[in-house]
Every structure is written in structure tokens, then in C-alpha cells.
XYZ file of C-alpha atoms in Angstrom:
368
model
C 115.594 1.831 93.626
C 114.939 -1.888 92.682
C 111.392 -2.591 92.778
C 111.242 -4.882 95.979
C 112.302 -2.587 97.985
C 109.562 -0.091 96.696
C 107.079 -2.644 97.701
C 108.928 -3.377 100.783
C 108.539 0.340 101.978
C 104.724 0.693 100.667
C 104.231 -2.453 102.989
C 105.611 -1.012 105.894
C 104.250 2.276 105.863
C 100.523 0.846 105.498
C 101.159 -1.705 108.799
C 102.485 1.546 110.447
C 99.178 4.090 109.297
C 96.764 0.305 110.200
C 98.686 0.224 113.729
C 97.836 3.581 114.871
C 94.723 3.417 117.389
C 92.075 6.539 116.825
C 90.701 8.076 118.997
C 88.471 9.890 116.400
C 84.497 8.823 116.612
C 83.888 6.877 114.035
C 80.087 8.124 112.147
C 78.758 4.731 111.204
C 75.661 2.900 109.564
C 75.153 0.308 112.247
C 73.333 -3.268 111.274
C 69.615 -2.709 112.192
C 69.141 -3.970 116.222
C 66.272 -4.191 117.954
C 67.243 -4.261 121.597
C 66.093 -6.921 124.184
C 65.422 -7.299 127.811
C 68.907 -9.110 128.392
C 70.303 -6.319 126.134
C 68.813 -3.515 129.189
C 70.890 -5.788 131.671
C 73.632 -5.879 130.174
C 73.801 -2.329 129.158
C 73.046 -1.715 133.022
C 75.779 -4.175 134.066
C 78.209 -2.726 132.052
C 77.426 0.875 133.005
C 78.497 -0.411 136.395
C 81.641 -2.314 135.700
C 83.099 1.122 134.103
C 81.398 3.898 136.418
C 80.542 2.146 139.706
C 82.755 2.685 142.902
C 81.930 -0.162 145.404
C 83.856 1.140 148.088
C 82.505 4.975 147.498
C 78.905 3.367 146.688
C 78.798 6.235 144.186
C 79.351 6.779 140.482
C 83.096 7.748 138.989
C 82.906 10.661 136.830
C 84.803 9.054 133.618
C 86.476 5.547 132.567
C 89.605 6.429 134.519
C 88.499 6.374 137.639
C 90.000 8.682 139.517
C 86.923 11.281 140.973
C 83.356 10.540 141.985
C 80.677 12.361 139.388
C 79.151 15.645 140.412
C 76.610 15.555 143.430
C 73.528 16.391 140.933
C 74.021 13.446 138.828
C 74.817 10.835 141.831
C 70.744 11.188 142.137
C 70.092 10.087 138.850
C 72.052 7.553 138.339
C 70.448 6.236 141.734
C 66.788 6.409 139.694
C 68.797 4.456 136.623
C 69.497 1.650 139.859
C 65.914 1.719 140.947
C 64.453 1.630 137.445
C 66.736 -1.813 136.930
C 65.044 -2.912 139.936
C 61.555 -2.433 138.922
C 62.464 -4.332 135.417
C 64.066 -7.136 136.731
C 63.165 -7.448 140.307
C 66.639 -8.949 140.645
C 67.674 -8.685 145.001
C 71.192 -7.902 143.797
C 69.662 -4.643 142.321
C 67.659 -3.706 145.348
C 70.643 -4.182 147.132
C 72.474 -1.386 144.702
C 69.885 1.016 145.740
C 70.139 0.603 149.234
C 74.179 1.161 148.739
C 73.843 4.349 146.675
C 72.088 5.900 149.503
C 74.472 5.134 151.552
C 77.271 6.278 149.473
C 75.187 9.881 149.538
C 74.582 9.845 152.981
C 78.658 8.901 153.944
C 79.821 11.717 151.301
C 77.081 14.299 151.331
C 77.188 15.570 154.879
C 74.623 12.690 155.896
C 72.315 14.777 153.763
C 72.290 17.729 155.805
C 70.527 20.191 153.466
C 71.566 23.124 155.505
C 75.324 22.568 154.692
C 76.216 24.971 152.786
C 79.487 23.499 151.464
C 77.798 20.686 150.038
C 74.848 21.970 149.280
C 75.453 25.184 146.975
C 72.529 25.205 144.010
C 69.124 24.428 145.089
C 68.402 22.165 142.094
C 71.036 19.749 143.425
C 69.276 19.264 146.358
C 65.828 19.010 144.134
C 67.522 15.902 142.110
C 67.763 14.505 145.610
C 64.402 15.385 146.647
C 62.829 13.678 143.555
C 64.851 10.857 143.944
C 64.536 10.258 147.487
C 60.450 10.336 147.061
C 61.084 8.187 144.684
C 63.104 5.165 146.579
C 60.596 6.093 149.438
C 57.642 5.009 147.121
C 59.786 1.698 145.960
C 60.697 0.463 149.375
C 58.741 1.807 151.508
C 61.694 3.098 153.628
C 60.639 5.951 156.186
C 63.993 7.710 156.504
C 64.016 7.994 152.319
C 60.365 10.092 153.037
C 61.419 12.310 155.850
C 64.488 13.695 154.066
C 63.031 13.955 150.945
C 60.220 16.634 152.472
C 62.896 18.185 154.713
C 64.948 18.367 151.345
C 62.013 20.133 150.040
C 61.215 22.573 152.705
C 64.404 23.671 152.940
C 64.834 24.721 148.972
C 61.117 26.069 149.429
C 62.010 28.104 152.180
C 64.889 29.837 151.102
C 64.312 29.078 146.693
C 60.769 30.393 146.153
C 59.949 34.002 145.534
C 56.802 35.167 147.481
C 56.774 38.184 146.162
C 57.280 37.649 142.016
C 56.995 33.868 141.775
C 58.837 31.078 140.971
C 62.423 29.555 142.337
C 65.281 30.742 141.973
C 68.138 28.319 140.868
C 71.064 29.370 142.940
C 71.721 30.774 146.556
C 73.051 34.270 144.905
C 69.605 34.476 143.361
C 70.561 35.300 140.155
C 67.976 33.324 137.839
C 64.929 31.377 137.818
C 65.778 28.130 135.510
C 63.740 25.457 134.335
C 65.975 23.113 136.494
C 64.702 24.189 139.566
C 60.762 25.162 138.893
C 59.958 22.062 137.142
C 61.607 19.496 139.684
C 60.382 21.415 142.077
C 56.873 20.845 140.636
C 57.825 16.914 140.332
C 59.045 16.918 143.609
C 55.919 18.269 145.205
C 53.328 15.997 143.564
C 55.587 13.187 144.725
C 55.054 14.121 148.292
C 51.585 14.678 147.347
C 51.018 11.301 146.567
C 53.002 9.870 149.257
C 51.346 12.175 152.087
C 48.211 13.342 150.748
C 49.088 16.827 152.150
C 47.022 18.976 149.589
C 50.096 21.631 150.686
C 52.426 20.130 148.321
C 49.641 20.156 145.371
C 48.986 23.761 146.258
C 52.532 24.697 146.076
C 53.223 22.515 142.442
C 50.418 24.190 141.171
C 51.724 27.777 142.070
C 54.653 26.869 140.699
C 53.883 25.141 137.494
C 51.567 28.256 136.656
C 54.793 30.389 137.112
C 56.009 28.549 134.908
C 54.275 28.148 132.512
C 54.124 31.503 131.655
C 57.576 32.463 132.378
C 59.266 29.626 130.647
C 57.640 28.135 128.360
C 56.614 28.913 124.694
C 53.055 27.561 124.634
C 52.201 27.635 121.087
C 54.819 25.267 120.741
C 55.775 23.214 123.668
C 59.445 24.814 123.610
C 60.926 25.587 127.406
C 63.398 28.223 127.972
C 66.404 27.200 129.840
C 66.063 30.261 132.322
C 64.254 33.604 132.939
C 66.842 36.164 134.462
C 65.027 39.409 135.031
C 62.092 39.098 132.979
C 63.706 37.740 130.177
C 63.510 34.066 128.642
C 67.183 32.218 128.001
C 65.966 30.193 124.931
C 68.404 27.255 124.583
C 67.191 24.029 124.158
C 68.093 21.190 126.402
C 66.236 17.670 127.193
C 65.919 17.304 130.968
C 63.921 20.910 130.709
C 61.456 19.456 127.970
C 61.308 16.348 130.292
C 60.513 17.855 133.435
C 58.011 20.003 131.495
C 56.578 16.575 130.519
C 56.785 15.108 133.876
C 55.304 18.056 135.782
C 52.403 18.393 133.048
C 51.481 14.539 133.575
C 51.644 14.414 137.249
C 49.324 16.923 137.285
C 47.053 15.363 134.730
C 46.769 12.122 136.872
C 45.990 14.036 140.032
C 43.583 16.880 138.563
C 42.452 15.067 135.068
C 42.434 18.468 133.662
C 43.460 17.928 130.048
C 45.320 21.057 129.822
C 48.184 19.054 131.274
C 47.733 16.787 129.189
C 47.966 18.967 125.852
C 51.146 20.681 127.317
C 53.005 17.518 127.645
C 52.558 16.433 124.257
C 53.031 19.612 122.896
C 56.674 19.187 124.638
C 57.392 15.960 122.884
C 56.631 17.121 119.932
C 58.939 20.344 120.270
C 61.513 18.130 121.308
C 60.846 15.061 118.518
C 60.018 17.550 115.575
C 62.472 20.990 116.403
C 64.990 19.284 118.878
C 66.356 16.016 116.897
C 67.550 15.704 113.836
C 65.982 14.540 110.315
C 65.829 10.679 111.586
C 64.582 11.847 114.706
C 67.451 11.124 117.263
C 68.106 13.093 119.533
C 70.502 15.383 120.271
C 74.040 14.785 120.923
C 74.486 16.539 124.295
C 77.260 17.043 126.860
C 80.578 17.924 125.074
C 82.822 16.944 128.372
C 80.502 18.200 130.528
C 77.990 17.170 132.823
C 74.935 17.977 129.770
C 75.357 14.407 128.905
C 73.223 12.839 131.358
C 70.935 15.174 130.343
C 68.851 12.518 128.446
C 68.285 10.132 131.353
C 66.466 12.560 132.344
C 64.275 13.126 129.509
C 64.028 9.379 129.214
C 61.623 9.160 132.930
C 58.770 11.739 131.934
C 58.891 10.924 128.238
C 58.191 7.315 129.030
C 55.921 8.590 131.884
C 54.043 10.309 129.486
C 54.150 7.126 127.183
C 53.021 4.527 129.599
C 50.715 6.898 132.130
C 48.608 8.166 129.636
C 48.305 5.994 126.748
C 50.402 8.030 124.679
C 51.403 5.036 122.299
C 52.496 7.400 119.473
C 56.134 8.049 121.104
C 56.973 4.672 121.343
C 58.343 4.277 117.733
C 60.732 7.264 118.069
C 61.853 6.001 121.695
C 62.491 2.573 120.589
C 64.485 3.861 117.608
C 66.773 6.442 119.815
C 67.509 2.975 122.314
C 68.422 0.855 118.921
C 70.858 3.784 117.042
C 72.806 3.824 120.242
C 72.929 0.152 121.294
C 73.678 -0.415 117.648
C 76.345 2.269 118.079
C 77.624 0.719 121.226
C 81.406 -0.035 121.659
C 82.136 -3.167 120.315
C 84.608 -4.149 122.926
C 83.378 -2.334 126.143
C 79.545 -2.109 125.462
C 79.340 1.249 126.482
C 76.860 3.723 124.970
C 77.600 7.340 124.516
C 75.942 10.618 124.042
C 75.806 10.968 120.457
C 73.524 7.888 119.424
C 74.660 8.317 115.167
C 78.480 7.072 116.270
C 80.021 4.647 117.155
C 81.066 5.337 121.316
C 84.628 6.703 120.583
C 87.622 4.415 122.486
C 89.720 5.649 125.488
C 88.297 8.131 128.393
C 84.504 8.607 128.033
C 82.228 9.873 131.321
C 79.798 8.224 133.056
C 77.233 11.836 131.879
C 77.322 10.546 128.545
C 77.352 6.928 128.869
C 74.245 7.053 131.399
C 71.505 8.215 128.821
C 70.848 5.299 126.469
C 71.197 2.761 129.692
C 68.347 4.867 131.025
C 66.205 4.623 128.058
C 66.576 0.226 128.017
C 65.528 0.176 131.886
C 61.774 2.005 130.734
C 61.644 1.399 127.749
C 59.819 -2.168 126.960
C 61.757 -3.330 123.846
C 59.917 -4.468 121.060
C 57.795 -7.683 120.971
């Protein structure tokens, strides 16, 4: 073989291996960022442009397209729209909320918490509840109040267990997770401060008790994932440390006991020292699956814990989490993913995993 034609075959077989797109994440080094206050709008804009259905008002489930995300999740991506609100005050944003809750009402059976079609695990209602308090508080919109408490009396009415404690997670009554007592908990000191009905405080103090004892490792701020017969389901997830956090803090600002206080930060510790990994970043969650909106989550009661009582000493590991994933961010989309140490992989990503780093920039104050 004459040697040009050596070289002419080397060529073409390195264009060929360069041309081939991967779909392989990429584990990078980004350049240090530290993210801004445009950077939170435009990570919030761009969430939209990829996940948000206009005509559906609702949130697609991936990149493609083709189905509206699971009913759970619909509710918190409506706090992510309501938390851009607060930061920028921007009408257009306001306007966003208002349309989510009409995409809920049009697809989930005008919220008819009795319908038992749509309605099938009691913590998907509670993500509702929460958030509905929540726009209630914002706008001051009556009809947001009256189905979040009739959201809430119907999960306590047929969730809590008179007789043992706590709530049970599903209508089979098979388990009592974290995902229902803790939101429940949330949920009720919500109304509490909306109302002033000392019946909701009452009934989030029954239930955090439960609890606490029942799911919850209090030497060291770790909360189980379930109790199913007695017995504590130890996995470790980040809306459960979260809503640990944002139960315990409610209650501090309503009682000033500083019990509450002590738990919470015993939870962000667990989660910041046991949970992440050497550099402190958090865990990669949600493997296809709805787990990666998991964060978002954690994101409102760690910065509620952060910002409502002076707890100043998160902030570094908060801000760093935001700037590893914006830094990771896809270079020609701008969407985040789940894993903050890669770069977000090309192709079909979902709207779980894309949603927790957005989250994080609309609570998060960056850096001055």
C-alpha cells in the first residue's frame, strides 16, 4: 500500500469516529461560574421553552413532547412559576401562574378530590394542597384557599390513622411514608397561617410528633423513606429531608420552640455531610424516573430554613450546588440536569430532572 493512501484512510476514519454524536454524559471540570439574577431567568425561561405546553397549561414530561408530566409534579413545577414571580415580579410570570391552575383544573377533574381516577395516592393531592395554600397566600385568590382546605380534609379524613397515628400514603393503606406525613404537616401550618384555625396547628403537631418518632433517626437528622408495619424503610431521598426541614421550621416560627429548630439543622446536615458527595453536591437523583424533581423540593425548605431563621451557614453549599450545575448546563439548550458533576447529556432529557437546579436560582440569591 503506497503511503498516501495509508494517510488517506487514517484521515477518513478519524472524520468518521469525530462525526458520530454521543449521547454518553460527558463528566467534566466546568470553568468556575458564579450564577446571576439574569442567569435564574434564563434558566426559568428555558425550562419553559423545552417543558411548557401552552395549550395544555401544564408541563411535558421529557424534551419530546409528546405526554404531560405526572399529576404530583404538575404542583411543583407550579411553586417553581410562583417562586419566578416573587424574584422578578415580572406580570408575564403572574400570568403563568394563573394558567397552570387552569391547566390543573381543565385536566384534573376540576380538582375534584373525591375522584378517584384522578386522584389515587393521597400525597398527590398533598403536593396540591401545599401548593394551592401557597398561590392562595401570593394572590390572594379565594378559590386557591377553599380547595386547598377541602384538599386537605379530604386526605385527613380518609389518610390519617386515629387509632395508631400518622397517614398513610396510599388508598390500599399499605405504608405510612415520609411523603405524605411531612406535607401533610406543611400543608396544615399553611392553613394555619392563612386561617388562624388553631385545628390545623393541632393536627401538624399530632402529626409531626408521629413522625418524628416513626421516621426519623434523631441522633442524626436522617428520615426514613417509609414505616410499613412498624418498621423504618431507610433510603435516603431529598424531598423527605426537605419536608423534614420545612415542617421543623414552620413550626419553629409559629411555636419558637427551639426543638424545631435543632431538628431542621440536624436534617441539613444529614443531608450536606452523609447524603452528597466529597465536594458536597448533591445527589444525582431520578434515573428516568420521576426522583428527579426530587431536589426542587429540597431546594424550598432548605432555603426556608436559610432565609427564615438566619441560618447563613448553608448558603455556601447552596450557592455551590446552583454553580456545578449551571456550569454543567448544556451548552446549546441551557438546560440543567439531575446530576450537577456532568455536563446535561444531549437528546431526550425530562422535565423531573431538568426542574431541580432551575428551582434552586429562583430562591437562591446569587452571590453579591
Amino acid at each position: 500500500m503506497k503511503p498516501i493512501n495509508l494517510f488517506l484512510l487514517l484521515s477518513i476514519a478519524l472524520l468518521t469516529a469525530c462525526s458520530k454524536k454521543s449521547n454518553t454524559p460527558v463528566v467534566t471540570t466546568p470553568k468556575p461560574v458564579a450564577f446571576t439574577a439574569q442567569d435564574a431567568t434564563a434558566a426559568f425561561n428555558t425550562f419553559n421553552t423545552y417543558f411548557y405546553s401552552p395549550v395544555d397549561k401544564l408541563y411535558y414530561n421529557t424534551t419530546e413532547k409528546k405526554a404531560i408530566g405526572s399529576i404530583w409534579t404538575q404542583a411543583i413545577f407550579w411553586d417553581l412559576a410562583m417562586d419566578a414571580y416573587r424574584r422578578t415580579n415580572d406580570a408575564a410570570y403572574l400570568q403563568l401562574v394563573k394558567d397552570i391552575y387552569q391547566g390543573g383544573f381543565n385536566r384534573y377533574s376540576q380538582y375534584d378530590w373525591e375522584n378517584k381516577t384522578t386522584w389515587f395516592i393521597y400525597d398527590d393531592i398533598m403536593w396540591w394542597v401545599i401548593s394551592l395554600a401557597r398561590a392562595s397566600e401570593m394572590t390572594g385568590n379565594s378559590d386557591y384557599l377553599t380547595l386547598s382546605q377541602s384538599g386537605f380534609q379530604r386526605v385527613w379524613r380518609d389518610a390519617y390513622d386515629a387509632v395508631k397515628g400518622g397517614m398513610w400514603w396510599d388508598f390500599n393503606k399499605t405504608g405510612k411514608n415520609a411523603c405524605i406525613n411531612f406535607p401533610t404537616v406543611i400543608a396544615a401550618m399553611q392553613l394555619y397561617k392563612l386561617t388562624n384555625d388553631a385545628a390545623y396547628l393541632d393536627k401538624a403537631k399530632t402529626i409531626y410528633d408521629w413522625s418524628v418518632i416513626n421516621l426519623v433517626n434523631t441522633a442524626n437528622g436522617r428520615v426514613a423513606d417509609n414505616n410499613i408495619n412498624g418498621n423504618k424503610g431507610w433510603s435516603d431521598y431529598t424531598y423527605n429531608q426537605g419536608t423534614y426541614i420545612g415542617a421543623s421550621v414552620l413550626l419553629y416560627k409559629a411555636l419558637n420552640n427551639n426543638v424545631y429548630l435543632n431538628n431542621a439543622k440536624l436534617a441539613a446536615d444529614y443531608t450536606q455531610k452523609t447524603m452528597c458527595d466529597v465536594n458536597s453536591i448533591l445527589p444525582a437523583e431520578g434515573d428516568w424516573n420521576e426522583q428527579g424533581v426530587l431536589k426542587a423540593i429540597f431546594a424550598r425548605y432548605i432555603m426556608m430554613l436559610i432565609k427564615d431563621t438566619d441560618q447563613s451557614q448553608y448558603l455556601a453549599w447552596i450557592r455551590k450546588n446552583i454553580n456545578k450545575a449551571w456550569g454543567n448546563r448544556d451548552p446549546g439548550r441551557g438546560l440543567m440536569y439531575r446530576n450537577y458533576n456532568i455536563t446535561c447529556p444531549p437528546g431526550t432529557i425530562q422535565s423531573y430532572e431538568a426542574s431541580s437546579a432551575v428551582a434552586f436560582m429562583q430562591l437562591c440569591p446569587p452571590e453579591q
